[in-house]
Coordinates of C-alpha atoms in Angstrom, one line a residue:
Chain P
M278 CA 0.0 0.0 0.0
R279 CA 1.5 3.3 -1.0
L280 CA 0.9 5.9 1.6
S281 CA 1.2 9.6 0.7
R282 CA 3.8 11.6 2.5
P283 CA 1.3 13.6 4.5
A284 CA -0.4 10.4 5.6
R285 CA 2.9 8.9 6.7
I286 CA 3.7 12.1 8.7
A287 CA 0.2 12.1 10.3
L288 CA 0.6 8.5 11.3
R289 CA 4.0 9.2 12.7
I290 CA 2.7 12.0 14.8
A291 CA -0.3 10.0 16.0
A292 CA 2.0 7.1 17.0
L293 CA 4.3 9.5 18.8
L294 CA 1.3 11.0 20.7
G295 CA 0.2 7.5 21.5
F296 CA 3.5 6.5 22.9
A297 CA 3.7 9.7 24.9
A298 CA 0.3 9.0 26.4
I299 CA 1.4 5.5 27.4
Y300 CA 4.6 6.7 29.0
V301 CA 3.8 10.0 30.7
P302 CA 1.8 8.5 33.6
L303 CA 4.7 6.0 34.2
L304 CA 7.2 8.8 34.2
L305 CA 5.0 10.8 36.5
V306 CA 5.2 7.9 39.0
L307 CA 9.0 8.0 39.0
V308 CA 9.1 11.8 39.4
N309 CA 6.6 11.7 42.2
S310 CA 8.6 9.3 44.2
L311 CA 11.2 12.1 44.5
N312 CA 8.5 14.7 45.3
P313 CA 9.3 16.2 48.8
D314 CA 5.6 17.3 49.1
R315 CA 3.5 14.7 50.9
S316 CA 0.4 15.4 48.9
S317 CA 2.3 14.9 45.6
S318 CA 1.2 18.2 44.1
W319 CA 2.4 19.3 40.7
P320 CA 4.9 20.7 39.9
P321 CA 7.1 19.1 42.6
P322 CA 8.8 21.8 44.7
G323 CA 12.1 19.9 44.8
I324 CA 13.8 16.6 44.9
T325 CA 14.3 14.2 47.8
F326 CA 15.4 10.7 48.4
H327 CA 13.9 10.7 51.8
W328 CA 10.9 8.5 50.8
W329 CA 13.1 5.9 49.1
A330 CA 14.9 5.5 52.5
D331 CA 11.6 5.3 54.2
A332 CA 10.3 2.6 51.8
W333 CA 13.5 0.6 52.2
G334 CA 12.8 0.4 55.9
S335 CA 9.0 -0.3 55.5
A336 CA 8.4 -3.8 57.0
G337 CA 4.8 -3.9 55.6
A338 CA 6.0 -3.3 52.1
R339 CA 8.8 -5.9 52.3
H340 CA 6.5 -8.5 53.9
A341 CA 3.9 -7.9 51.2
L342 CA 6.5 -8.2 48.5
V343 CA 7.7 -11.6 49.8
T344 CA 4.1 -12.9 50.0
S345 CA 3.5 -11.7 46.4
L346 CA 6.7 -13.5 45.2
K347 CA 5.6 -16.8 46.9
A348 CA 2.1 -16.6 45.5
G349 CA 3.5 -15.8 42.0
V350 CA 5.9 -18.7 42.1
G351 CA 3.3 -21.2 43.3
A352 CA 0.7 -20.1 40.8
T353 CA 3.1 -20.1 38.0
A354 CA 4.3 -23.6 38.8
A355 CA 0.7 -24.9 38.9
A356 CA -0.2 -23.1 35.8
L357 CA 2.8 -24.4 33.9
V358 CA 1.9 -28.0 34.6
L359 CA -1.9 -27.7 34.0
G360 CA -1.6 -25.4 31.0
T361 CA 1.0 -27.6 29.3
L362 CA -1.1 -30.8 29.9
I363 CA -4.2 -29.2 28.4
A364 CA -2.3 -27.8 25.4
F365 CA -0.9 -31.3 24.6
A366 CA -4.3 -32.9 25.0
I367 CA -6.1 -30.4 22.8
Q368 CA -3.4 -30.3 20.1
R369 CA -2.7 -34.0 19.9
F370 CA -6.1 -35.7 20.4
R371 CA -9.6 -35.4 19.1
F372 CA -12.1 -36.2 21.9
F373 CA -15.6 -35.4 23.1
G374 CA -15.7 -32.0 24.8
R375 CA -12.5 -30.7 23.2
E376 CA -14.1 -27.5 22.0
A377 CA -15.8 -27.0 25.4
L378 CA -12.5 -27.5 27.2
S379 CA -10.7 -24.9 25.1
F380 CA -13.6 -22.5 25.9
V381 CA -13.5 -23.2 29.6
V382 CA -9.8 -22.5 29.8
V383 CA -10.4 -19.0 28.5
L384 CA -13.3 -18.3 30.9
P385 CA -11.4 -17.5 34.1
I386 CA -9.6 -14.6 32.4
A387 CA -12.6 -13.5 30.4
L388 CA -15.1 -13.4 33.2
P389 CA -15.0 -10.5 35.6
G390 CA -12.4 -11.1 38.4
I391 CA -15.0 -10.3 41.0
V392 CA -17.2 -13.2 39.9
T393 CA -14.3 -15.6 40.0
G394 CA -13.2 -14.2 43.3
V395 CA -16.6 -14.5 45.0
A396 CA -17.2 -18.0 43.6
L397 CA -13.8 -19.2 44.9
N398 CA -14.3 -17.4 48.2
T399 CA -17.6 -19.1 48.9
A400 CA -16.3 -22.5 47.7
F401 CA -13.2 -22.3 49.9
R402 CA -15.1 -21.3 52.9
T403 CA -17.7 -24.0 52.6
V404 CA -15.4 -26.9 51.5
L405 CA -11.9 -26.1 52.8
E406 CA -12.6 -24.4 56.1
P407 CA -14.4 -27.4 57.6
L408 CA -11.2 -29.4 56.7
G409 CA -9.1 -26.9 58.6
V410 CA -7.6 -25.1 55.7
G411 CA -8.4 -21.4 56.1
L412 CA -8.0 -18.6 53.6
G413 CA -4.4 -17.8 53.1
L414 CA -1.4 -18.2 50.8
F415 CA -2.6 -21.6 49.7
T416 CA -6.0 -20.4 48.5
V417 CA -4.4 -17.3 46.9
V418 CA -2.1 -19.7 44.9
V419 CA -5.1 -21.8 43.8
G420 CA -7.1 -18.7 42.8
H421 CA -4.2 -17.2 40.8
A422 CA -3.4 -20.5 39.1
T423 CA -6.9 -20.8 37.9
F424 CA -6.6 -17.8 35.6
C425 CA -2.9 -18.2 34.9
V426 CA -3.5 -21.6 33.2
V427 CA -4.8 -19.9 30.1
V428 CA -1.6 -17.9 29.5
V429 CA 0.6 -21.0 29.6
Y430 CA -1.9 -22.9 27.5
N431 CA -2.0 -20.3 24.8
N432 CA 1.7 -20.0 24.5
V433 CA 2.3 -23.7 24.4
I434 CA -0.5 -24.5 22.0
A435 CA 0.6 -21.8 19.6
R436 CA 4.1 -23.4 19.6
L437 CA 2.7 -26.9 19.1
R438 CA 0.6 -25.8 16.2
R439 CA 3.6 -24.5 14.4
M440 CA 5.7 -27.6 15.2
P441 CA 5.4 -30.3 12.6
G442 CA 4.5 -33.7 14.0
S443 CA 7.0 -35.3 11.7
Y444 CA 9.8 -34.5 14.1
E445 CA 8.5 -36.8 16.7
E446 CA 7.7 -39.5 14.1
A447 CA 11.3 -39.2 12.9
A448 CA 12.5 -39.7 16.5
A449 CA 10.2 -42.7 16.8
D450 CA 11.6 -44.2 13.6
L451 CA 15.1 -43.7 14.9
G452 CA 14.1 -45.8 17.9
A453 CA 13.2 -43.2 20.5
D454 CA 10.2 -44.1 22.8
T455 CA 7.5 -41.7 23.8
F456 CA 9.5 -40.3 26.8
R457 CA 12.7 -40.1 24.9
A458 CA 11.1 -38.3 22.0
F459 CA 9.5 -35.8 24.5
A460 CA 12.8 -35.1 26.3
D461 CA 15.0 -34.8 23.2
I462 CA 12.7 -33.3 20.6
T463 CA 9.4 -31.9 22.0
F464 CA 10.6 -30.3 25.2
P465 CA 13.5 -28.3 23.7
L466 CA 11.1 -27.0 21.1
V467 CA 8.5 -25.8 23.5
R468 CA 10.9 -24.6 26.2
S469 CA 10.9 -20.9 25.2
A470 CA 7.1 -21.0 25.0
L471 CA 7.0 -22.3 28.5
V472 CA 9.4 -19.5 29.7
A473 CA 7.2 -16.9 28.0
G474 CA 4.0 -18.3 29.3
G475 CA 5.5 -18.7 32.8
L476 CA 6.7 -15.1 32.8
L477 CA 3.3 -13.9 31.8
A478 CA 1.6 -16.1 34.4
F479 CA 3.9 -14.7 37.1
A480 CA 3.2 -11.1 36.0
L481 CA -0.5 -11.7 36.1
S482 CA -0.4 -13.3 39.5
F483 CA 2.0 -10.5 40.8
D484 CA -0.4 -7.8 39.7
E485 CA -3.7 -9.5 40.6
I486 CA -5.8 -7.7 43.2
I487 CA -9.5 -8.6 42.8
V488 CA -9.2 -12.4 43.1
T489 CA -6.6 -11.9 45.8
T490 CA -9.0 -9.8 47.8
F491 CA -11.4 -12.6 48.0
T492 CA -9.0 -15.5 48.5
A493 CA -6.4 -14.1 50.8
G494 CA -8.2 -13.8 54.1
P495 CA -7.3 -11.1 56.6
S496 CA -3.8 -12.2 57.5
T497 CA -2.3 -12.6 54.0
Q498 CA -1.3 -9.4 52.2
T499 CA 0.2 -9.3 48.7
L500 CA 1.8 -6.2 47.3
P501 CA -1.2 -5.0 45.3
I502 CA -3.4 -5.4 48.4
W503 CA -0.8 -3.5 50.5
I504 CA -0.6 -0.7 47.9
F505 CA -4.4 -0.5 47.7
S506 CA -4.9 -0.3 51.4
N507 CA -2.2 2.2 51.9
M508 CA -2.9 4.5 48.9
A509 CA -5.6 6.4 50.7
R510 CA -3.6 7.0 53.8
P511 CA -1.8 10.3 53.6
Q512 CA 0.9 9.1 56.1
Q513 CA 1.8 6.2 53.8
A514 CA 1.3 7.9 50.4
P515 CA 5.0 8.8 49.8
V516 CA 6.1 5.2 50.6
V517 CA 3.4 3.9 48.2
N518 CA 4.9 6.3 45.6
V519 CA 8.3 4.8 45.9
V520 CA 7.0 1.2 45.8
A521 CA 5.0 2.1 42.7
A522 CA 8.2 3.6 41.1
V523 CA 10.2 0.5 41.9
L524 CA 7.5 -1.7 40.3
V525 CA 7.7 0.4 37.1
L526 CA 11.5 0.1 37.0
L527 CA 11.4 -3.6 37.7
S528 CA 8.9 -4.3 35.0
V529 CA 11.7 -3.9 32.4
I530 CA 13.4 -7.1 33.6
P531 CA 10.7 -9.7 32.6
I532 CA 10.3 -7.9 29.3
Y533 CA 14.0 -8.2 28.6
I534 CA 14.1 -11.9 29.5
A535 CA 11.0 -12.7 27.4
Q536 CA 12.5 -10.8 24.5
R537 CA 15.8 -12.7 24.8
M538 CA 14.1 -16.1 25.1
S539 CA 11.8 -15.9 22.2
S540 CA 11.0 -13.0 19.9
D541 CA 7.8 -14.7 18.6
T542 CA 5.8 -15.8 21.7
A543 CA 6.7 -12.8 23.9
S544 CA 5.3 -10.3 21.3
G545 CA 2.5 -12.6 20.4
S546 CA 0.1 -11.9 23.2
R547 CA -0.1 -11.3 26.8
I548 CA -2.6 -14.0 27.5
Chain I
M116 CA 5.9 -53.1 10.5
S117 CA 3.9 -50.2 12.0
D118 CA 5.7 -47.7 14.2
T119 CA 3.6 -48.9 17.1
E120 CA 5.1 -52.4 16.8
R121 CA 8.5 -51.0 16.3
A122 CA 8.3 -48.8 19.4
A123 CA 7.0 -51.8 21.3
G124 CA 9.9 -53.9 20.1
H125 CA 12.5 -51.4 21.2
S126 CA 10.8 -50.7 24.5
A127 CA 10.7 -54.3 25.7
R128 CA 14.2 -53.9 26.9
R129 CA 13.8 -51.3 29.6
P130 CA 11.0 -50.8 32.2
A131 CA 10.5 -47.1 31.2
G132 CA 10.5 -48.2 27.6
T133 CA 7.8 -50.8 28.4
L134 CA 5.7 -48.1 30.0
A135 CA 6.3 -45.9 27.0
G136 CA 5.3 -48.7 24.6
R137 CA 2.1 -49.4 26.6
L138 CA 1.3 -45.8 26.6
H139 CA 1.9 -45.5 22.9
R140 CA -0.5 -48.3 22.1
R141 CA -3.3 -46.8 24.2
P142 CA -4.0 -43.2 23.1
R143 CA -7.1 -43.2 25.3
L144 CA -4.9 -43.9 28.4
Q145 CA -2.5 -41.1 27.3
L146 CA -5.3 -38.7 26.9
S147 CA -6.9 -39.5 30.3
L148 CA -3.4 -39.2 32.0
L149 CA -3.0 -35.8 30.3
L150 CA -6.4 -34.5 31.2
S151 CA -7.1 -35.9 34.7
A152 CA -5.3 -33.2 36.7
P153 CA -6.4 -30.2 34.7
L154 CA -10.0 -31.4 34.5
T155 CA -10.1 -32.1 38.2
W156 CA -8.8 -28.5 38.8
L157 CA -11.1 -26.8 36.3
I158 CA -14.2 -28.7 37.0
L159 CA -13.9 -29.0 40.8
A160 CA -12.2 -25.7 41.7
Y161 CA -13.5 -23.4 39.1
L162 CA -16.7 -24.6 37.4
G163 CA -17.9 -26.1 40.7
S164 CA -17.6 -22.9 42.6
L165 CA -19.1 -20.9 39.8
T166 CA -22.1 -23.2 39.7
A167 CA -22.5 -23.0 43.4
L168 CA -22.3 -19.2 43.3
F169 CA -25.0 -19.0 40.6
M170 CA -27.2 -21.4 42.4
S171 CA -27.1 -19.1 45.4
A172 CA -28.5 -16.4 43.1
F173 CA -31.8 -18.2 43.5
W174 CA -31.7 -18.0 47.3
T175 CA -32.6 -15.1 49.5
T176 CA -31.4 -13.3 52.6
D177 CA -33.1 -12.9 55.9
T178 CA -33.4 -9.1 56.2
F179 CA -32.7 -9.1 59.9
T180 CA -29.8 -11.5 60.3
S181 CA -28.3 -11.2 56.8
N182 CA -28.1 -15.0 56.8
V183 CA -28.7 -16.8 53.5
V184 CA -32.1 -18.6 53.4
K185 CA -31.8 -21.6 51.1
V186 CA -35.3 -21.4 49.6
W187 CA -35.5 -21.3 45.8
S188 CA -37.0 -18.2 44.3
L189 CA -36.6 -15.7 41.5
D190 CA -36.8 -12.7 43.8
N191 CA -33.3 -11.5 43.1
F192 CA -33.7 -11.6 39.4
T193 CA -37.1 -9.8 39.7
T194 CA -35.4 -7.1 41.8
I195 CA -32.6 -6.6 39.2
L196 CA -35.0 -6.6 36.3
T197 CA -37.5 -4.2 37.8
G198 CA -35.2 -2.1 40.0
G199 CA -34.5 1.1 38.0
V200 CA -31.1 1.6 39.7
Y201 CA -29.9 -1.9 38.6
Q202 CA -30.9 -1.4 35.0
Q203 CA -29.3 2.0 34.9
V204 CA -26.0 0.7 36.4
A205 CA -26.0 -2.4 34.1
L206 CA -26.5 -0.2 31.0
R207 CA -23.9 2.3 32.2
S208 CA -21.4 -0.6 32.7
V209 CA -22.0 -2.0 29.2
G210 CA -21.8 1.6 27.8
V211 CA -18.5 2.2 29.6
A212 CA -17.1 -1.2 28.3
L213 CA -18.2 -0.3 24.7
A214 CA -16.8 3.2 24.9
V215 CA -13.5 2.0 26.2
T216 CA -13.3 -0.6 23.5
A217 CA -14.1 2.0 20.8
L218 CA -11.5 4.4 22.2
C219 CA -8.9 1.7 22.3
V220 CA -9.5 0.8 18.6
V221 CA -9.3 4.4 17.6
I222 CA -6.0 5.0 19.5
A223 CA -4.5 1.6 18.7
F224 CA -4.9 1.8 15.0
P225 CA -2.4 4.6 14.1
V226 CA 0.1 3.3 16.7
A227 CA -0.1 -0.2 15.4
F228 CA 0.0 1.0 11.8
Y229 CA 3.2 2.9 12.6
T230 CA 4.9 0.1 14.5
A231 CA 3.9 -2.6 12.0
R232 CA 4.3 -1.0 8.6
I233 CA 5.9 2.5 8.7
A234 CA 8.7 2.3 11.3
P235 CA 12.1 1.2 10.0
R236 CA 12.3 -2.6 10.2
R237 CA 15.0 -2.8 12.8
W238 CA 13.1 -0.6 15.2
R239 CA 10.0 -2.8 15.1
P240 CA 10.9 -5.4 17.7
L241 CA 12.0 -2.5 20.0
L242 CA 8.6 -0.7 19.5
V243 CA 6.8 -3.9 20.4
V244 CA 8.7 -4.0 23.6
A245 CA 7.8 -0.4 24.2
I246 CA 4.1 -1.3 23.8
L247 CA 4.5 -4.3 26.1
T248 CA 6.4 -2.7 28.9
P249 CA 3.4 -0.8 30.5
L250 CA 1.5 -4.1 30.6
W251 CA 4.1 -5.3 33.2
A252 CA 3.7 -2.2 35.3
S253 CA 1.2 -2.9 38.0
Y254 CA -2.5 -2.1 37.4
L255 CA -2.7 -0.2 40.6
V256 CA 0.4 1.8 39.9
K257 CA -1.1 3.0 36.6
A258 CA -4.6 3.8 38.0
Y259 CA -2.8 5.6 40.9
A260 CA -0.7 7.6 38.4
W261 CA -4.0 8.8 36.8
R262 CA -5.4 9.7 40.2
L263 CA -2.4 12.0 40.6
I264 CA -2.8 13.4 37.1
L265 CA -6.5 14.1 37.5
A266 CA -6.3 15.4 41.1
E267 CA -6.9 19.0 42.0
G268 CA -3.5 20.7 41.6
G269 CA -2.4 17.7 39.5
L270 CA -0.6 17.5 36.2
L271 CA -3.6 17.9 34.0
E272 CA -4.9 21.0 35.8
W273 CA -1.4 22.5 35.6
L274 CA -1.3 21.8 31.9
L275 CA -4.8 23.0 31.1
S276 CA -5.2 26.0 33.4
P277 CA -3.1 28.4 31.1
F278 CA -5.7 27.8 28.4
G279 CA -8.6 28.4 30.9
L280 CA -9.7 24.8 30.7
D281 CA -10.8 22.4 33.4
G282 CA -9.8 18.7 33.7
P283 CA -12.6 16.1 33.9
G284 CA -11.9 15.6 37.6
Y285 CA -13.0 12.3 39.2
G286 CA -16.1 10.7 37.6
L287 CA -17.4 8.8 34.7
T288 CA -15.2 10.5 32.1
A289 CA -12.1 9.8 34.2
T290 CA -13.2 6.2 34.6
V291 CA -13.5 5.7 30.8
L292 CA -10.1 7.5 30.3
V293 CA -8.3 5.4 32.8
L294 CA -9.7 2.1 31.7
T295 CA -8.8 3.0 28.1
Y296 CA -5.3 3.7 29.2
L297 CA -5.1 0.4 31.2
W298 CA -6.3 -1.9 28.4
L299 CA -4.8 -0.1 25.4
P300 CA -1.8 -2.4 24.9
Y301 CA -4.2 -5.4 24.7
M302 CA -5.7 -3.7 21.6
I303 CA -2.4 -2.4 20.0
L304 CA -0.7 -5.8 20.1
P305 CA -3.2 -7.9 18.2
I306 CA -3.7 -5.2 15.6
H307 CA 0.1 -4.9 15.2
T308 CA 0.4 -8.6 14.8
G309 CA -2.5 -8.6 12.3
L310 CA -1.0 -5.8 10.2
E311 CA 2.4 -7.4 10.3
Q312 CA 1.0 -10.6 8.8
I313 CA -0.6 -9.0 5.8
P314 CA 1.7 -9.9 2.9
D315 CA 3.0 -7.0 0.9
S316 CA 2.1 -8.8 -2.3
L317 CA -1.6 -8.5 -1.4
L318 CA -1.3 -4.7 -1.1
D319 CA 0.7 -4.5 -4.3
A320 CA -2.0 -6.6 -6.1
S321 CA -4.7 -4.3 -4.8
S322 CA -2.9 -1.2 -6.2
D323 CA -2.1 -3.0 -9.5
L324 CA -5.8 -3.5 -9.9
G325 CA -6.3 0.2 -9.5
A326 CA -7.3 0.6 -5.9
R327 CA -6.1 3.8 -4.2
T328 CA -4.8 3.7 -0.6
G329 CA -8.2 4.4 0.9
R330 CA -9.9 1.6 -1.1
T331 CA -7.1 -0.9 -0.3
F332 CA -7.5 0.0 3.4
R333 CA -11.2 -0.5 3.3
S334 CA -11.4 -3.6 1.1
V335 CA -8.2 -5.5 1.9
V336 CA -6.7 -4.3 5.2
L337 CA -9.8 -3.9 7.4
P338 CA -11.4 -7.2 6.6
M339 CA -8.2 -9.0 7.3
L340 CA -7.8 -7.1 10.6
L341 CA -11.3 -7.9 11.9
P342 CA -10.2 -11.0 13.9
S343 CA -7.4 -9.1 15.5
V344 CA -9.6 -6.3 16.5
A345 CA -12.2 -8.8 17.8
A346 CA -9.5 -10.6 19.8
G347 CA -8.3 -7.3 21.4
S348 CA -11.9 -6.3 22.1
V349 CA -12.4 -9.4 24.2
F350 CA -10.0 -8.0 26.7
T351 CA -10.9 -4.3 26.5
F352 CA -14.6 -5.2 26.8
S353 CA -14.6 -7.8 29.5
L354 CA -11.9 -6.2 31.6
S355 CA -13.9 -2.9 31.6
L356 CA -17.2 -4.6 32.3
G357 CA -15.9 -6.3 35.4
D358 CA -13.7 -3.6 36.8
Y359 CA -14.5 -2.0 40.1
I360 CA -11.1 -0.9 41.4
A361 CA -10.3 1.8 38.8
V362 CA -13.8 3.1 39.4
Q363 CA -13.1 3.3 43.2
I364 CA -9.8 5.1 42.5
V365 CA -10.9 7.7 39.9
G366 CA -14.6 7.3 39.5
G367 CA -15.8 9.6 42.2
K368 CA -19.4 8.7 42.9
T369 CA -19.7 6.6 39.7
Q370 CA -21.2 3.1 40.2
L371 CA -20.6 0.3 37.8
I372 CA -21.9 -3.3 38.1
G373 CA -18.7 -4.4 39.7
N374 CA -19.2 -1.9 42.5
L375 CA -22.8 -3.0 43.1
I376 CA -21.7 -6.7 43.3
Y377 CA -18.8 -5.7 45.7
S378 CA -21.0 -3.7 48.0
N379 CA -23.7 -6.5 48.2
I380 CA -21.3 -9.4 48.9
T381 CA -21.3 -9.2 52.7
L382 CA -24.9 -7.9 53.1
D383 CA -26.7 -10.0 50.5
L384 CA -24.7 -12.6 48.8
P385 CA -27.6 -14.1 46.8
L386 CA -28.3 -10.6 45.3
A387 CA -24.6 -10.1 44.6
A388 CA -24.6 -13.5 42.8
A389 CA -27.6 -12.6 40.8
L390 CA -25.9 -9.3 39.8
G391 CA -22.9 -11.3 38.9
T392 CA -24.9 -13.2 36.3
V393 CA -25.4 -9.9 34.3
P394 CA -21.7 -9.4 33.2
V395 CA -21.2 -13.1 32.9
A396 CA -24.1 -13.4 30.5
V397 CA -23.1 -10.4 28.5
I398 CA -19.5 -11.6 28.2
V399 CA -20.4 -15.2 27.3
L400 CA -22.7 -13.8 24.6
Y401 CA -19.8 -11.5 23.4
L402 CA -17.4 -14.5 23.4
F403 CA -19.8 -16.5 21.3
A404 CA -20.2 -13.6 18.8
V405 CA -16.5 -13.1 18.6
R406 CA -15.8 -16.8 18.2
R407 CA -17.5 -16.6 14.8
T408 CA -14.8 -14.3 13.6
G409 CA -12.2 -16.9 14.5
A410 CA -10.6 -14.5 17.0
L411 CA -10.5 -16.8 20.0
S412 CA -8.1 -19.2 18.4
S413 CA -5.7 -16.4 17.6
L414 CA -5.7 -14.9 21.1

């Protein structure tokens, strides 16, 4: 398609504005963490690193961070196993309910988080609590894994679709059994899809607030819950600013890893 | 000799090989081994609790004790369908979700067009990363940033006041704005991927047949992008429809269906459950409609 020069310039400007709109709020978070004024007014009257020191010493923030990391790792591990199993079943077999299954996998992320959250909350309280398992880190992991499965599933199945079945047949012809063919042929080929899917699952879990609200119980606080409950408190606002800034800066790391691991799946889709 | 027999012949030597051979000859067994764990999880943990929740939508609550009374009735649904407030909020929520989706499409198109077809080739992977990065920054951090931008004495007021303009403040407009910001990358990415996959030869063919840019765009590019837009819209639409946190942060007094559900959970769980069926029904219908475009398999 030949675009005229003015059209190209117009699109360039529109894209530039789009990117500016995407990044200005994130930059503002960084600037604000250095704002000496407690009410974060604009423009900032100066620069201070005072709040960064405060945040470093904040036990609440640190504790919440550790809880979030644990929940993320647990949910990612569960999602990797379940998502991969479903992807293999759907890609390699034709069975009754196959379409329905691929639909159900998408549901937890397509339905509003509040519905999933309330449903899990009532289920956990009626089934698990009589068994002595209260709401806590375990239920958070179960809740998160439920909607993380789809990210792993999507990444793995996209890779399997592009992978010719003849590779495994060739391995079998050369004498490899099912396990051997998986370990030597299939697994290396889907590995980067697993990394990409795992990273996305971790990011989803790390950022999740709604399902967490309903599955965490009063004693478990993840980082988003900590931010949400401290945001409105003027005393804590500067520390929340710093934590927010740190999260923006840290978000570059998974992007970098995903990009290094596989250029196709990482850019393919978030879910 | 079929490869099944050959695999069995090889595998007879080792115990693991025997197992592999057995598995290979029984695809049904393989399938059930693959599916048992995920099905247990999805059906027991997820579909089971969803069903239980929606069954409770047919129960009622004792007005004095707030305890759930397990007697079947359609009272909650009658309340929702006849109560003017509920209808209003439901319509407003669908309106917000549609507005956010439309805004996302309008903003995403030029950005994706630039990143996929105009930007120099070696910049493109980098630009994709630039679109993706904000997705990894926390939802709350972004909503919170907008709270600061829209606040009295915030960035927007500071920018607009020299022109004698006012910002939107906290309210419905702010909610739509923030949700659009939050979900925009979900729309840019599929459109970018869709545009990238259109072969140049197709566009050349179109212009060889005499189509000008506008005609090529309408008759070739747009129809090919429809599944991508539909895929992106699943996220922008359903994420907006269920949101209640962004509304709490920048919405002022605005109420969306998520807020109604949230505020009823402790007082009247059956009513909250009945309210929950509204977005679920809307989204399932939306998913079915979108599935026809083939968008779900390209998510």
